[in-house]
PDB file of C-alpha atoms in Angstrom:
ATOM      1  CA  MET A  14       0.070   0.178   0.009  1.00 42.00           C
ATOM      2  CA  SER A  15       1.139   3.180  -0.979  1.00 39.00           C
ATOM      3  CA  ARG A  16       1.437   6.400   1.267  1.00 40.00           C
ATOM      4  CA  ARG A  17      -0.019   9.602  -0.162  1.00 39.00           C
ATOM      5  CA  THR A  18       0.952  12.749   1.102  1.00 38.00           C
ATOM      6  CA  THR A  19      -0.266  15.884   0.599  1.00 37.00           C
ATOM      7  CA  ARG A  20       1.105  19.475  -0.110  1.00 36.00           C
ATOM      8  CA  PRO A  21       0.092  22.217   2.343  1.00 38.00           C
ATOM      9  CA  ALA A  22      -1.667  25.081   0.172  1.00 39.00           C
ATOM     10  CA  LYS A  23       0.191  27.711  -1.078  1.00 41.00           C
ATOM     11  CA  LYS A  24       0.118  31.051   0.679  1.00 42.00           C
ATOM     12  CA  PRO A  25      -2.063  33.133  -0.874  1.00 46.00           C
ATOM     13  CA  ALA A  26       0.201  36.298  -2.344  1.00 48.00           C
ATOM     14  CA  ALA A  27      -0.474  39.572  -1.315  1.00 56.00           C
ATOM     15  CA  THR A  28       2.376  41.339  -3.503  1.00 53.00           C
ATOM     16  CA  ARG A  29       3.802  44.813  -2.453  1.00 56.00           C
ATOM     17  CA  THR A  30       2.213  46.222  -5.505  1.00 61.00           C
ATOM     18  CA  SER A  31      -1.308  44.158  -5.498  1.00 85.00           C
ATOM     19  CA  ASP A  32      -4.688  45.807  -4.388  1.00 94.00           C
ATOM     20  CA  CYS A  33      -4.867  45.360  -0.807  1.00 97.00           C
ATOM     21  CA  PRO A  34      -7.509  42.443   0.378  1.00 98.00           C
ATOM     22  CA  CYS A  35      -9.155  44.839   2.751  1.00 98.00           C
ATOM     23  CA  GLY A  36     -10.966  46.882  -0.302  1.00 96.00           C
ATOM     24  CA  LEU A  37      -9.349  50.489   0.189  1.00 97.00           C
ATOM     25  CA  PRO A  38      -7.996  51.822  -2.880  1.00 96.00           C
ATOM     26  CA  ALA A  39      -4.194  51.413  -1.784  1.00 96.00           C
ATOM     27  CA  SER A  40      -1.573  48.666  -2.346  1.00 97.00           C
ATOM     28  CA  TYR A  41      -1.307  46.048   0.349  1.00 97.00           C
ATOM     29  CA  ASP A  42       2.385  47.009   1.072  1.00 96.00           C
ATOM     30  CA  ASP A  43       0.861  50.734   1.713  1.00 96.00           C
ATOM     31  CA  CYS A  44      -2.105  49.884   3.389  1.00 97.00           C
ATOM     32  CA  CYS A  45      -2.432  46.575   5.354  1.00 98.00           C
ATOM     33  CA  GLY A  46       1.145  45.416   4.493  1.00 98.00           C
ATOM     34  CA  ARG A  47       2.358  48.142   7.194  1.00 98.00           C
ATOM     35  CA  LEU A  48       0.385  47.131   9.952  1.00 98.00           C
ATOM     36  CA  HIS A  49       1.274  43.504   9.365  1.00 98.00           C
ATOM     37  CA  ARG A  50       4.976  44.385   9.125  1.00 98.00           C
ATOM     38  CA  GLY A  51       4.803  46.218  12.800  1.00 97.00           C
ATOM     39  CA  LEU A  52       5.490  50.069  11.060  1.00 98.00           C
ATOM     40  CA  ALA A  53       2.291  51.439  11.734  1.00 97.00           C
ATOM     41  CA  GLN A  54      -0.748  50.896  14.055  1.00 97.00           C
ATOM     42  CA  ALA A  55      -4.558  51.023  13.642  1.00 98.00           C
ATOM     43  CA  SER A  56      -5.814  54.176  14.236  1.00 98.00           C
ATOM     44  CA  THR A  57      -9.586  53.073  14.202  1.00 98.00           C
ATOM     45  CA  ALA A  58     -11.482  49.883  14.917  1.00 98.00           C
ATOM     46  CA  GLU A  59     -12.423  49.949  11.730  1.00 98.00           C
ATOM     47  CA  GLN A  60      -8.710  49.930  10.218  1.00 98.00           C
ATOM     48  CA  LEU A  61      -7.670  47.169  12.587  1.00 98.00           C
ATOM     49  CA  MET A  62     -10.650  45.138  11.598  1.00 98.00           C
ATOM     50  CA  ARG A  63      -9.723  45.349   7.698  1.00 98.00           C
ATOM     51  CA  SER A  64      -6.066  44.834   8.559  1.00 98.00           C
ATOM     52  CA  ARG A  65      -7.245  41.475  10.104  1.00 98.00           C
ATOM     53  CA  TYR A  66      -9.432  40.628   7.265  1.00 98.00           C
ATOM     54  CA  SER A  67      -6.012  41.027   5.161  1.00 98.00           C
ATOM     55  CA  ALA A  68      -4.424  38.742   7.743  1.00 98.00           C
ATOM     56  CA  PHE A  69      -6.912  36.110   6.989  1.00 97.00           C
ATOM     57  CA  VAL A  70      -6.524  36.359   3.192  1.00 97.00           C
ATOM     58  CA  VAL A  71      -2.876  36.297   3.558  1.00 96.00           C
ATOM     59  CA  GLN A  72      -2.202  33.527   6.213  1.00 96.00           C
ATOM     60  CA  ASP A  73      -1.034  35.714   8.874  1.00 98.00           C
ATOM     61  CA  VAL A  74      -1.289  33.918  12.271  1.00 98.00           C
ATOM     62  CA  GLY A  75       1.173  36.009  14.164  1.00 98.00           C
ATOM     63  CA  TYR A  76      -0.580  39.449  13.337  1.00 98.00           C
ATOM     64  CA  LEU A  77      -4.043  38.130  14.336  1.00 98.00           C
ATOM     65  CA  LEU A  78      -2.797  36.745  17.480  1.00 98.00           C
ATOM     66  CA  SER A  79      -0.952  39.401  18.340  1.00 98.00           C
ATOM     67  CA  SER A  80      -3.963  41.942  17.328  1.00 98.00           C
ATOM     68  CA  TRP A  81      -6.586  39.561  19.785  1.00 98.00           C
ATOM     69  CA  HIS A  82      -7.391  41.049  23.151  1.00 98.00           C
ATOM     70  CA  PRO A  83      -4.894  38.713  25.490  1.00 98.00           C
ATOM     71  CA  ASP A  84      -8.465  37.984  27.571  1.00 98.00           C
ATOM     72  CA  THR A  85     -10.236  36.408  24.543  1.00 98.00           C
ATOM     73  CA  ARG A  86      -7.226  35.351  22.403  1.00 98.00           C
ATOM     74  CA  PRO A  87      -6.935  31.771  21.728  1.00 97.00           C
ATOM     75  CA  SER A  88      -3.126  29.907  22.366  1.00 96.00           C
ATOM     76  CA  ALA A  89      -2.865  28.965  18.578  1.00 96.00           C
ATOM     77  CA  LEU A  90      -4.731  29.349  15.494  1.00 96.00           C
ATOM     78  CA  ASP A  91      -5.410  26.899  12.806  1.00 94.00           C
ATOM     79  CA  LEU A  92      -6.521  28.616   9.308  1.00 95.00           C
ATOM     80  CA  ALA A  93      -7.856  25.938   7.340  1.00 92.00           C
ATOM     81  CA  PRO A  94      -5.467  26.403   3.797  1.00 90.00           C
ATOM     82  CA  GLU A  95      -8.882  25.710   1.743  1.00 93.00           C
ATOM     83  CA  LEU A  96     -10.487  28.685   2.504  1.00 95.00           C
ATOM     84  CA  ARG A  97     -10.164  31.978  -0.007  1.00 96.00           C
ATOM     85  CA  TRP A  98     -11.637  35.193   1.678  1.00 97.00           C
ATOM     86  CA  GLU A  99     -12.907  36.980  -1.534  1.00 97.00           C
ATOM     87  CA  ARG A 100     -13.996  40.329  -0.500  1.00 97.00           C
ATOM     88  CA  LEU A 101     -14.895  42.422   2.615  1.00 98.00           C
ATOM     89  CA  GLU A 102     -17.847  44.573   3.086  1.00 98.00           C
ATOM     90  CA  ILE A 103     -18.163  47.045   5.891  1.00 98.00           C
ATOM     91  CA  LEU A 104     -21.842  47.410   6.887  1.00 98.00           C
ATOM     92  CA  GLY A 105     -21.432  50.069  10.013  1.00 98.00           C
ATOM     93  CA  GLY A 106     -19.835  50.404  13.234  1.00 98.00           C
ATOM     94  CA  THR A 107     -20.153  52.464  16.450  1.00 98.00           C
ATOM     95  CA  ASP A 108     -17.626  54.676  18.178  1.00 98.00           C
ATOM     96  CA  GLY A 109     -13.425  52.993  16.874  1.00 98.00           C
ATOM     97  CA  GLY A 110     -12.445  56.287  16.050  1.00 97.00           C
ATOM     98  CA  PRO A 111      -9.018  58.235  17.097  1.00 95.00           C
ATOM     99  CA  PHE A 112     -10.451  59.431  20.416  1.00 95.00           C
ATOM    100  CA  HIS A 113     -12.559  56.559  21.637  1.00 98.00           C
ATOM    101  CA  THR A 114     -11.592  53.581  23.544  1.00 98.00           C
ATOM    102  CA  SER A 115     -13.786  50.865  22.208  1.00 98.00           C
ATOM    103  CA  GLY A 116     -16.073  50.431  19.021  1.00 98.00           C
ATOM    104  CA  THR A 117     -17.808  48.095  17.098  1.00 98.00           C
ATOM    105  CA  VAL A 118     -17.576  46.940  13.128  1.00 98.00           C
ATOM    106  CA  GLU A 119     -19.992  45.237  11.833  1.00 98.00           C
ATOM    107  CA  PHE A 120     -19.008  43.514   8.092  1.00 98.00           C
ATOM    108  CA  ARG A 121     -19.643  40.648   5.553  1.00 98.00           C
ATOM    109  CA  ALA A 122     -16.608  38.543   4.000  1.00 98.00           C
ATOM    110  CA  TYR A 123     -16.879  36.956   1.105  1.00 97.00           C
ATOM    111  CA  TYR A 124     -15.246  33.498   0.638  1.00 97.00           C
ATOM    112  CA  ARG A 125     -14.822  30.318  -1.495  1.00 97.00           C
ATOM    113  CA  GLU A 126     -14.089  27.085  -0.122  1.00 95.00           C
ATOM    114  CA  GLY A 127     -13.264  24.390  -2.991  1.00 93.00           C
ATOM    115  CA  ARG A 128     -16.291  24.826  -5.429  1.00 94.00           C
ATOM    116  CA  SER A 129     -18.836  26.226  -2.311  1.00 95.00           C
ATOM    117  CA  SER A 130     -19.132  29.596  -1.837  1.00 96.00           C
ATOM    118  CA  GLY A 131     -20.169  31.793   1.087  1.00 96.00           C
ATOM    119  CA  THR A 132     -20.639  34.791   3.267  1.00 97.00           C
ATOM    120  CA  MET A 133     -19.794  35.268   6.804  1.00 96.00           C
ATOM    121  CA  ARG A 134     -21.587  38.250   8.647  1.00 98.00           C
ATOM    122  CA  GLU A 135     -19.978  39.474  12.386  1.00 98.00           C
ATOM    123  CA  ASN A 136     -20.071  42.440  14.555  1.00 98.00           C
ATOM    124  CA  SER A 137     -17.075  42.646  16.183  1.00 98.00           C
ATOM    125  CA  ARG A 138     -15.960  44.723  19.145  1.00 98.00           C
ATOM    126  CA  PHE A 139     -12.790  46.350  19.578  1.00 98.00           C
ATOM    127  CA  VAL A 140     -11.177  48.297  22.528  1.00 98.00           C
ATOM    128  CA  ARG A 141      -7.960  49.604  23.364  1.00 98.00           C
ATOM    129  CA  HIS A 142      -5.396  47.517  25.371  1.00 98.00           C
ATOM    130  CA  GLU A 143      -2.042  49.322  26.606  1.00 97.00           C
ATOM    131  CA  GLY A 144      -2.836  52.420  23.756  1.00 96.00           C
ATOM    132  CA  ALA A 145      -3.277  50.157  20.578  1.00 98.00           C
ATOM    133  CA  TRP A 146      -6.562  48.921  19.030  1.00 98.00           C
ATOM    134  CA  VAL A 147      -7.256  44.928  19.681  1.00 98.00           C
ATOM    135  CA  TYR A 148     -10.043  42.873  18.560  1.00 98.00           C
ATOM    136  CA  LEU A 149     -12.160  41.481  21.760  1.00 98.00           C
ATOM    137  CA  ASP A 150     -14.723  39.773  20.384  1.00 98.00           C
ATOM    138  CA  GLY A 151     -17.914  38.871  17.959  1.00 98.00           C
ATOM    139  CA  GLU A 152     -21.370  38.110  17.333  1.00 97.00           C
ATOM    140  CA  VAL A 153     -21.048  36.069  14.087  1.00 96.00           C
ATOM    141  CA  GLU A 154     -24.483  35.966  12.495  1.00 89.00           C
ATOM    142  CA  ALA A 155     -26.107  33.401   9.524  1.00 70.00           C
ATOM    143  CA  ASP A 156     -25.789  35.066   6.208  1.00 67.00           C
TER     144      ASP A 156
END
């Protein structure tokens, strides 16, 4: 009997000149890539939400964990390599500005998994922790 091995799925590429996965009109390098590399911090809850979505797209587990509040952060995060995030739509939010200490962002994210596609809708809560915006938790709704 032969043993078959499967190769891990390739990480989706976001290059310096490619459009940022978050949907803003900028390159990945100039937008969420700066946050992922630690060159900048999110100034609003929405900016952090967009950068976390982009981190899911490029499978940057380190950024996802570091931008998660320590009280609710999991010890590890396994991303499904077959899941491809395709588009982000911001639906609304409350507070979360440069002078706030908490805020929410409601969004819909479109994905593809194999031949199936779907959406995920979440109302995420963000707070400032040690001066930086972090993801606290969220309510996922069936979409």
